[in-house]
Short mmCIF file of C-alpha atoms and ligand atoms in Angstrom, two decimals:
data_model
loop_
_atom_site.label_atom_id
_atom_site.label_comp_id
_atom_site.label_asym_id
_atom_site.label_seq_id
_atom_site.Cartn_x
_atom_site.Cartn_y
_atom_site.Cartn_z
CA PRO A 240 9.69 -6.57 26.61
CA THR A 241 6.83 -6.13 24.46
CA PRO A 242 4.15 -8.54 23.14
CA ASP A 243 6.28 -8.64 20.06
CA SER A 244 9.49 -9.38 21.47
CA HIS A 245 9.85 -12.59 19.30
CA VAL A 246 9.55 -10.53 16.07
CA PRO A 247 13.00 -9.78 14.57
CA ARG A 248 13.24 -6.31 13.09
CA ASP A 249 15.79 -3.92 11.23
CA PRO A 250 17.31 -1.03 13.23
CA ARG A 251 17.20 1.20 10.01
CA LEU A 252 13.35 1.30 10.46
CA ILE A 253 11.91 4.57 11.58
CA ARG A 254 9.36 4.04 14.49
CA LEU A 255 6.25 6.24 13.82
CA THR A 256 4.37 5.36 17.02
CA GLY A 257 5.61 4.36 20.49
CA VAL A 258 7.28 1.02 21.18
CA HIS A 259 4.05 -0.86 20.83
CA PRO A 260 2.25 -1.47 18.45
CA PHE A 261 4.83 -1.55 15.67
CA ASN A 262 4.51 1.12 12.83
CA VAL A 263 7.68 1.84 10.88
CA GLU A 264 8.85 3.05 7.58
CA ALA A 265 12.48 3.10 6.18
CA PRO A 266 14.17 6.18 5.47
CA LEU A 267 13.17 7.16 1.83
CA THR A 268 16.46 7.03 0.51
CA ASP A 269 17.03 3.61 1.57
CA LEU A 270 13.74 2.50 0.52
CA PHE A 271 14.32 4.01 -2.96
CA ASN A 272 18.01 2.56 -3.17
CA GLU A 273 16.59 -0.94 -2.79
CA GLY A 274 14.95 -0.49 -6.16
CA PHE A 275 11.83 -2.05 -7.52
CA LEU A 276 11.53 -4.96 -4.84
CA THR A 277 11.53 -4.06 -1.11
CA SER A 278 13.40 -6.42 1.00
CA PRO A 279 11.41 -7.61 4.01
CA GLU A 280 13.68 -5.76 6.52
CA LEU A 281 12.72 -2.48 5.32
CA PHE A 282 9.09 -2.99 3.88
CA TYR A 283 6.68 -0.63 5.85
CA VAL A 284 4.86 -2.07 8.77
CA ARG A 285 1.48 -1.10 9.95
CA ASN A 286 0.29 -3.07 12.90
CA HIS A 287 -2.68 -2.24 14.93
CA GLY A 288 -1.76 -4.45 17.83
CA ALA A 289 0.49 -7.51 18.90
CA VAL A 290 1.81 -9.88 16.17
CA PRO A 291 0.04 -13.29 16.58
CA LEU A 292 2.76 -15.79 17.48
CA VAL A 293 2.82 -18.73 15.30
CA GLN A 294 5.24 -21.66 15.87
CA ASP A 295 7.11 -23.16 12.65
CA GLU A 296 5.52 -26.61 13.26
CA ASP A 297 1.91 -25.13 13.37
CA ILE A 298 2.11 -23.38 9.98
CA PRO A 299 1.08 -26.18 7.80
CA ASN A 300 -2.18 -26.65 9.99
CA TRP A 301 -3.02 -22.89 10.01
CA GLU A 302 -6.85 -22.91 9.28
CA PHE A 303 -8.94 -20.37 7.87
CA THR A 304 -12.61 -20.61 7.28
CA VAL A 305 -14.93 -19.56 4.44
CA GLU A 306 -18.38 -19.05 5.65
CA GLY A 307 -21.50 -16.69 5.57
CA MET A 308 -23.68 -16.63 2.42
CA VAL A 309 -22.05 -19.73 0.70
CA ALA A 310 -23.70 -23.17 -0.16
CA ASN A 311 -20.45 -25.18 0.82
CA PRO A 312 -18.55 -23.57 3.91
CA LEU A 313 -14.87 -24.38 3.80
CA THR A 314 -12.10 -24.91 6.36
CA VAL A 315 -8.83 -24.73 4.55
CA THR A 316 -5.29 -25.41 5.92
CA LEU A 317 -2.26 -23.67 4.58
CA LYS A 318 -1.00 -27.19 3.64
CA GLY A 319 -4.36 -27.67 1.56
CA LEU A 320 -3.88 -24.18 0.04
CA LEU A 321 -0.38 -25.31 -1.19
CA SER A 322 -1.32 -28.63 -2.36
CA GLU A 323 -4.84 -28.37 -3.77
CA TYR A 324 -4.78 -24.94 -5.47
CA GLU A 325 -2.60 -23.42 -8.06
CA ASN A 326 -0.12 -21.23 -6.69
CA VAL A 327 0.83 -17.78 -8.42
CA THR A 328 3.36 -15.22 -7.94
CA TYR A 329 2.62 -11.38 -8.50
CA PRO A 330 4.64 -8.16 -8.04
CA ILE A 331 2.50 -6.00 -5.76
CA THR A 332 2.97 -2.45 -4.36
CA LEU A 333 1.21 -2.11 -1.03
CA VAL A 334 0.56 1.57 0.43
CA CYS A 335 -0.80 2.54 3.62
CA ALA A 336 -3.58 4.92 3.33
CA GLY A 337 -1.64 7.13 5.70
CA ASN A 338 1.32 7.49 3.49
CA ARG A 339 2.49 11.29 3.64
CA ARG A 340 0.06 11.96 6.39
CA LYS A 341 2.79 14.09 8.09
CA GLU A 342 2.09 16.77 5.65
CA GLN A 343 -1.67 16.73 6.87
CA ASN A 344 -0.55 17.07 10.54
CA VAL A 345 1.84 19.80 9.85
CA VAL A 346 -1.29 21.82 8.43
CA ARG A 347 -3.66 20.70 11.08
CA LYS A 348 -3.73 17.61 13.44
CA SER A 349 -5.48 14.60 12.32
CA LYS A 350 -6.38 11.57 14.06
CA GLY A 351 -3.33 9.54 13.01
CA PHE A 352 0.34 9.26 13.35
CA SER A 353 2.72 11.01 11.00
CA TRP A 354 3.80 8.71 8.11
CA GLY A 355 6.73 10.19 5.87
CA PRO A 356 6.51 9.35 2.03
CA ALA A 357 7.92 5.66 2.70
CA GLY A 358 4.61 4.17 3.71
CA VAL A 359 4.78 2.05 0.41
CA SER A 360 6.84 -1.07 -0.65
CA THR A 361 6.76 -3.72 -3.17
CA ALA A 362 7.07 -7.47 -3.16
CA LEU A 363 6.69 -10.35 -5.25
CA PHE A 364 3.55 -12.20 -3.46
CA THR A 365 2.99 -15.93 -3.65
CA GLY A 366 -0.26 -17.50 -2.92
CA VAL A 367 -3.71 -18.57 -4.30
CA VAL A 368 -6.03 -16.37 -6.12
CA MET A 369 -8.82 -15.85 -3.77
CA LYS A 370 -11.27 -16.50 -6.36
CA ASP A 371 -10.39 -19.98 -6.73
CA VAL A 372 -11.20 -20.54 -2.99
CA ILE A 373 -14.19 -18.43 -2.95
CA GLU A 374 -15.53 -20.43 -5.95
CA ARG A 375 -15.35 -23.82 -4.18
CA ALA A 376 -17.52 -22.47 -1.50
CA ARG A 377 -20.12 -21.59 -3.81
CA PRO A 378 -21.39 -18.16 -3.04
CA LEU A 379 -25.32 -17.60 -2.87
CA ARG A 380 -26.84 -15.21 -5.43
CA ARG A 381 -27.57 -12.20 -3.16
CA ALA A 382 -23.93 -12.37 -1.90
CA LYS A 383 -22.06 -9.09 -2.68
CA TYR A 384 -18.95 -8.76 -0.31
CA VAL A 385 -16.14 -10.78 1.02
CA CYS A 386 -15.43 -9.88 4.73
CA MET A 387 -11.96 -10.80 6.13
CA GLU A 388 -10.82 -11.07 9.56
CA GLY A 389 -7.32 -11.58 11.02
CA ALA A 390 -6.10 -13.31 14.19
CA ASP A 391 -4.83 -10.29 15.89
CA LYS A 392 -7.32 -9.36 18.89
CA LEU A 393 -7.50 -5.80 19.32
CA PRO A 394 -9.24 -3.37 21.64
CA ASN A 395 -12.35 -3.35 19.52
CA GLY A 396 -12.31 -6.99 18.23
CA TYR A 397 -10.36 -8.63 15.67
CA TYR A 398 -8.85 -6.56 12.61
CA GLY A 399 -11.38 -6.98 9.72
CA THR A 400 -12.54 -5.28 6.73
CA SER A 401 -14.29 -6.15 3.36
CA VAL A 402 -14.02 -5.94 -0.47
CA LYS A 403 -16.74 -6.45 -3.15
CA LEU A 404 -17.25 -10.11 -4.24
CA ASN A 405 -17.24 -9.22 -7.85
CA TRP A 406 -13.61 -7.53 -7.53
CA VAL A 407 -12.61 -10.85 -5.87
CA MET A 408 -14.18 -12.82 -8.89
CA ASP A 409 -12.31 -10.63 -11.32
CA PRO A 410 -8.98 -12.51 -12.16
CA ASN A 411 -7.52 -9.24 -13.79
CA ARG A 412 -7.71 -7.75 -10.10
CA GLY A 413 -5.11 -10.23 -8.87
CA ILE A 414 -7.01 -10.63 -5.36
CA MET A 415 -5.09 -13.19 -3.50
CA LEU A 416 -4.21 -15.18 -0.28
CA ALA A 417 -0.57 -14.94 0.02
CA HIS A 418 1.83 -17.00 2.01
CA GLY A 419 5.22 -15.91 0.46
CA MET A 420 6.91 -12.83 0.06
CA ASN A 421 10.05 -12.50 -2.20
CA GLY A 422 10.50 -16.06 -2.50
CA GLU A 423 10.34 -16.93 1.21
CA MET A 424 7.57 -17.32 3.99
CA LEU A 425 5.83 -14.06 4.99
CA ARG A 426 7.61 -12.55 7.84
CA PRO A 427 5.59 -12.20 11.24
CA ASP A 428 5.12 -8.48 10.89
CA HIS A 429 3.50 -8.90 7.26
CA GLY A 430 1.21 -11.74 8.12
CA LYS A 431 2.89 -14.98 8.65
CA PRO A 432 1.71 -17.40 7.82
CA LEU A 433 -1.24 -16.15 5.53
CA ARG A 434 -2.75 -12.82 4.45
CA ALA A 435 -5.05 -11.41 1.87
CA VAL A 436 -3.48 -9.22 -0.76
CA ILE A 437 -5.76 -6.61 -2.49
CA PRO A 438 -3.66 -5.16 -5.32
CA GLY A 439 -4.27 -1.47 -6.29
CA GLN A 440 -6.24 -0.63 -3.11
CA ILE A 441 -5.20 0.80 0.20
CA GLY A 442 -3.11 -1.58 2.39
CA GLY A 443 -5.66 -1.50 5.09
CA ARG A 444 -7.83 -3.97 3.08
CA SER A 445 -4.96 -6.74 2.80
CA VAL A 446 -5.77 -8.47 6.03
CA LYS A 447 -2.67 -10.10 7.61
CA TRP A 448 -2.70 -13.16 9.81
CA LEU A 449 -5.92 -14.34 8.00
CA LYS A 450 -8.53 -16.56 9.81
CA LYS A 451 -11.74 -15.96 8.16
CA LEU A 452 -13.40 -15.14 4.81
CA ILE A 453 -17.10 -14.26 5.37
CA VAL A 454 -19.27 -13.86 2.12
CA THR A 455 -22.16 -11.27 2.99
CA ALA A 456 -24.74 -9.00 1.52
CA GLU A 457 -23.41 -5.85 3.28
CA PRO A 458 -20.01 -4.29 3.79
CA SER A 459 -18.21 -5.42 6.87
CA ASP A 460 -19.60 -4.18 10.36
CA ASN A 461 -16.15 -4.64 11.91
CA TRP A 462 -15.19 -1.85 13.93
CA TYR A 463 -11.80 -1.26 12.04
CA HIS A 464 -13.89 -1.27 8.61
CA ILE A 465 -16.07 1.68 9.90
CA TYR A 466 -13.65 3.65 12.07
CA ASP A 467 -10.58 3.44 9.83
CA ASN A 468 -9.42 3.90 6.40
CA ARG A 469 -11.91 6.83 5.36
CA VAL A 470 -11.69 10.12 3.88
CA LEU A 471 -14.35 12.00 5.48
CA PRO A 472 -15.54 15.28 4.13
CA THR A 473 -13.01 17.92 5.14
CA MET A 474 -15.23 20.18 7.27
CA VAL A 475 -15.68 17.35 9.84
CA ASP A 476 -13.10 17.69 12.77
CA PRO A 477 -12.21 15.26 15.33
CA ASP A 478 -14.60 16.57 17.80
CA GLU A 479 -17.60 16.41 15.38
CA SER A 480 -16.60 12.93 14.04
CA ALA A 481 -16.48 11.59 17.80
CA ARG A 482 -19.92 13.10 18.44
CA ASN A 483 -21.75 11.89 15.32
CA PRO A 484 -21.32 8.10 14.36
CA ALA A 485 -23.34 8.82 11.00
CA TRP A 486 -20.08 10.28 9.55
CA TRP A 487 -18.43 6.66 9.72
CA THR A 488 -21.01 4.49 8.54
CA ASP A 489 -21.67 6.09 5.28
CA ASP A 490 -19.59 3.54 2.86
CA ARG A 491 -19.17 6.38 0.37
CA TYR A 492 -16.36 7.52 2.55
CA ALA A 493 -14.63 4.36 2.74
CA ILE A 494 -11.23 4.02 0.74
CA TYR A 495 -10.76 1.25 -1.69
CA ASP A 496 -8.60 2.09 -4.63
CA LEU A 497 -5.40 4.22 -4.32
CA SER A 498 -5.01 7.57 -6.03
CA PRO A 499 -2.20 8.90 -8.20
CA ASN A 500 0.77 9.94 -5.91
CA SER A 501 4.33 10.32 -6.12
CA ALA A 502 7.54 11.57 -4.21
CA ILE A 503 10.97 12.79 -4.64
CA ALA A 504 13.72 10.51 -3.24
CA PHE A 505 16.68 12.54 -4.73
CA PRO A 506 17.44 15.21 -3.59
CA ALA A 507 16.37 14.19 -0.17
CA HIS A 508 14.91 16.72 2.09
CA ASN A 509 18.04 17.63 3.69
CA GLU A 510 20.54 16.91 0.88
CA LYS A 511 22.83 19.75 -0.20
CA LEU A 512 23.26 19.93 -3.69
CA PRO A 513 26.96 20.46 -5.08
CA LEU A 514 26.42 23.52 -6.69
CA GLN A 515 29.97 24.68 -7.49
CA ASP A 516 32.72 22.61 -9.20
CA ALA A 517 29.99 20.14 -9.84
CA PRO A 518 28.78 17.91 -12.63
CA GLU A 519 26.74 19.87 -15.05
CA LYS A 520 23.76 18.06 -14.29
CA TYR A 521 21.57 16.54 -11.42
CA THR A 522 19.16 13.63 -11.77
CA VAL A 523 16.02 14.14 -9.82
CA ARG A 524 14.47 10.77 -9.13
CA GLY A 525 11.54 9.42 -7.11
CA TYR A 526 8.68 6.90 -7.29
CA ALA A 527 5.01 7.22 -8.48
CA TYR A 528 2.07 5.18 -8.41
CA SER A 529 -1.72 4.97 -8.75
CA GLY A 530 -4.81 2.61 -7.84
CA GLY A 531 -7.18 0.22 -9.39
CA GLY A 532 -4.59 -1.43 -11.61
CA ARG A 533 -4.26 2.08 -13.50
CA ARG A 534 -0.75 2.68 -14.72
CA ILE A 535 1.12 5.90 -14.09
CA THR A 536 1.39 7.62 -17.52
CA ARG A 537 3.32 10.67 -16.80
CA ALA A 538 5.42 12.39 -13.81
CA GLU A 539 5.98 15.99 -14.21
CA VAL A 540 8.67 18.17 -12.52
CA SER A 541 8.48 21.76 -11.76
CA ILE A 542 11.30 24.40 -10.53
CA ASP A 543 9.21 27.40 -10.77
CA LYS A 544 6.60 26.50 -8.17
CA GLY A 545 4.14 24.89 -10.76
CA LYS A 546 4.16 27.59 -13.32
CA THR A 547 5.74 25.41 -15.94
CA TRP A 548 6.21 21.61 -16.11
CA ARG A 549 8.89 19.34 -17.68
CA LEU A 550 8.21 15.56 -18.55
CA SER A 551 10.23 13.14 -16.64
CA ASN A 552 11.20 9.54 -17.79
CA ILE A 553 9.39 6.79 -16.38
CA GLU A 554 10.71 3.27 -15.70
CA TYR A 555 8.11 0.33 -15.15
CA PRO A 556 10.47 -2.37 -13.69
CA GLU A 557 7.40 -4.75 -13.36
CA ASP A 558 7.38 -5.16 -17.05
CA ARG A 559 10.51 -7.18 -16.73
CA TYR A 560 8.58 -9.62 -14.68
CA ARG A 561 5.99 -9.84 -17.59
CA ALA A 562 8.34 -11.26 -19.91
CA TYR A 563 8.74 -14.86 -20.41
CA GLU A 564 12.45 -14.94 -19.61
CA ASP A 565 11.87 -13.65 -16.27
CA ARG A 566 9.08 -15.90 -15.45
CA GLN A 567 11.68 -18.70 -16.13
CA LEU A 568 14.07 -17.16 -13.45
CA PHE A 569 11.26 -17.49 -10.87
CA GLY A 570 10.81 -21.15 -11.59
CA GLY A 571 7.90 -20.70 -13.89
CA ARG A 572 5.72 -19.68 -10.79
CA LEU A 573 5.36 -16.06 -11.86
CA ASP A 574 2.05 -16.15 -13.57
CA MET A 575 0.59 -12.76 -14.70
CA ASP A 576 -3.23 -13.23 -14.99
CA TRP A 577 -3.86 -9.21 -15.32
CA ARG A 578 -1.90 -8.64 -18.33
CA GLU A 579 -3.90 -5.47 -18.70
CA ALA A 580 -3.41 -3.95 -15.34
CA SER A 581 -0.70 -2.49 -13.28
CA PHE A 582 -0.39 -3.05 -9.41
CA CYS A 583 3.11 -1.54 -8.98
CA TRP A 584 5.05 1.55 -8.35
CA CYS A 585 7.26 3.03 -11.21
CA PHE A 586 10.33 5.16 -10.87
CA TRP A 587 10.71 8.58 -12.86
CA SER A 588 13.69 10.52 -13.30
CA LEU A 589 14.83 13.85 -15.01
CA ASP A 590 18.06 15.53 -15.31
CA ILE A 591 18.26 19.13 -14.57
CA SER A 592 21.17 21.31 -15.20
CA ILE A 593 22.63 22.81 -11.99
CA GLU A 594 22.68 26.17 -13.29
CA GLU A 595 18.82 26.07 -13.29
CA LEU A 596 18.70 24.28 -9.90
CA GLN A 597 20.89 27.25 -8.64
CA GLY A 598 18.09 29.58 -9.68
CA ALA A 599 15.33 27.71 -8.20
CA ASN A 600 13.97 27.24 -4.66
CA ASP A 601 12.18 24.00 -4.75
CA ILE A 602 11.30 21.27 -6.70
CA LEU A 603 7.82 19.77 -7.27
CA ILE A 604 6.52 16.53 -8.78
CA ARG A 605 3.01 15.43 -9.76
CA ALA A 606 1.79 12.26 -11.51
CA MET A 607 -0.86 11.41 -13.78
CA ASP A 608 -2.45 8.04 -14.39
CA GLU A 609 -4.11 6.55 -17.52
CA SER A 610 -7.51 7.66 -16.43
CA MET A 611 -6.16 11.18 -16.43
CA ASN A 612 -6.21 11.20 -12.59
CA ILE A 613 -3.61 13.83 -11.66
CA GLN A 614 -2.30 14.66 -8.17
CA PRO A 615 -3.97 18.03 -7.08
CA ARG A 616 -2.02 21.15 -6.21
CA ASP A 617 -3.97 21.62 -2.84
CA MET A 618 -4.09 19.46 0.19
CA TYR A 619 -7.55 17.88 0.81
CA TRP A 620 -7.36 17.69 4.70
CA SER A 621 -9.46 15.15 6.34
CA VAL A 622 -9.81 13.89 10.15
CA LEU A 623 -7.85 10.57 9.41
CA GLY A 624 -5.38 12.52 7.31
CA MET A 625 -5.39 9.70 4.62
CA MET A 626 -4.76 9.54 0.96
CA ASN A 627 -2.66 12.73 1.00
CA ASN A 628 -1.49 13.38 -2.55
CA PRO A 629 -0.95 16.83 -3.43
CA TRP A 630 2.27 17.94 -5.34
CA PHE A 631 5.22 16.58 -3.49
CA ARG A 632 7.77 19.31 -2.80
CA VAL A 633 11.37 19.41 -1.80
CA VAL A 634 13.36 22.71 -0.77
CA ILE A 635 16.72 23.05 -2.79
CA HIS A 636 19.56 23.25 -0.18
CA LYS A 637 22.80 24.60 -1.78
CA GLU A 638 26.24 24.04 -0.72
CA ASP A 639 27.84 26.89 1.30
N1 MTE B 943 -4.33 -6.77 9.27
C1 MTE B 943 -4.32 -7.27 10.40
N2 MTE B 943 -4.95 -8.53 10.87
N3 MTE B 943 -4.05 -6.27 11.30
C2 MTE B 943 -3.79 -5.09 11.19
O1 MTE B 943 -3.32 -4.24 11.78
N4 MTE B 943 -3.09 -3.29 9.21
C3 MTE B 943 -3.59 -3.02 7.81
C4 MTE B 943 -3.18 -4.12 7.03
N5 MTE B 943 -3.65 -5.36 7.23
C5 MTE B 943 -3.54 -4.85 9.62
C6 MTE B 943 -3.80 -5.68 8.74
C7 MTE B 943 -3.03 -1.80 7.36
S1 MTE B 943 -3.76 -0.49 7.88
C8 MTE B 943 -2.08 -1.92 6.42
S2 MTE B 943 -1.45 -0.43 5.77
C9 MTE B 943 -1.24 -3.14 5.84
O2 MTE B 943 -2.01 -4.23 6.62
C10 MTE B 943 0.16 -2.89 6.09
O3 MTE B 943 0.67 -4.15 5.91
P1 MTE B 943 2.29 -4.62 6.05
O4 MTE B 943 2.64 -4.18 7.46
O5 MTE B 943 2.60 -6.02 5.72
O6 MTE B 943 3.09 -3.59 5.24
#
């Protein structure tokens, strides 16, 4: 038995670390086949330690505080959050900064376990806009950051990090305190009963099992804010970074917004393409996402190692949820405040003739977002192996 023996889990999930803590992703094909919304069973999990045990009868009285540089410190219960604040539902894609780290570890071992490309999942998150709560606490004028702390006690203290106060106060960023996921209570692995959700940023900022919001003048000094979720300069190796703490305290290297990224789900890495007596075309398909509310505006496929590129078709399922009719489907609770922004993955696809695939060795995908940020050809290796987003490649295996 582990400290998490009380937590139910799906056997399809692939364990990326030992038995405990629990870090898993779904097989990419299973994740992709689920479509736009990921069921809680296959949603990726990144836990640094044991899942706090919360009895159901204690959930309404779950408390968190708003403290620090505020004129009116608050203690809020989950019951209060549900009754005294407007509750909204947003579709949001969460991505671990370590998504696709395995490719970095193949080139050179980083300080991190090997995520495949399924450290990404999407859900309808229900909760309260964080701004509404922070506003009631009345931040002081010099306040600049909101630090968050979870209930999970780890070797280096409670898990915590921070985001900028002006992001929290911007309704178009959709930063929220969520208690629901796809119409049900959060599952234990995803922060039951309350978590922060920071759309468009790496998952590491979305603190689970939330206990504290601390308004400050400086970024979080929590150990996990400083020694995790960073892209250090590429020449800094594990030994050098361990010797020299100055690399870690420079907030310029902290990751916030996601960068453009994509992956090919079909063909899968070991899939054999039916090249004889087959249909004329094969539909190459996968996902793409970017950060900071920036929409993916193109996803390009190459079957000649990047010499030439073809434009794929992109589907944005989130747009369905923006439509009034769909809002009705969710009991009127789907309230899109950020009409200008995009915080979800999208799906691209492209038909390629079997004949052409027969003559190729591999398939490449690269995505670009509305700021014309594009996935690079080359990998940027760094000591934590995070934000890996070079062109994604699948080798073509042909039927014998
Ligand atoms: N919050 C707490 N309290 N403890 C954690 O270990 N992990 C973070 C973040 N919030 C973590 C946390 C990281 S690194 C990620 S990527 C996301 O939670 C993962 O969220 P998920 O497990 O619901 O997918």
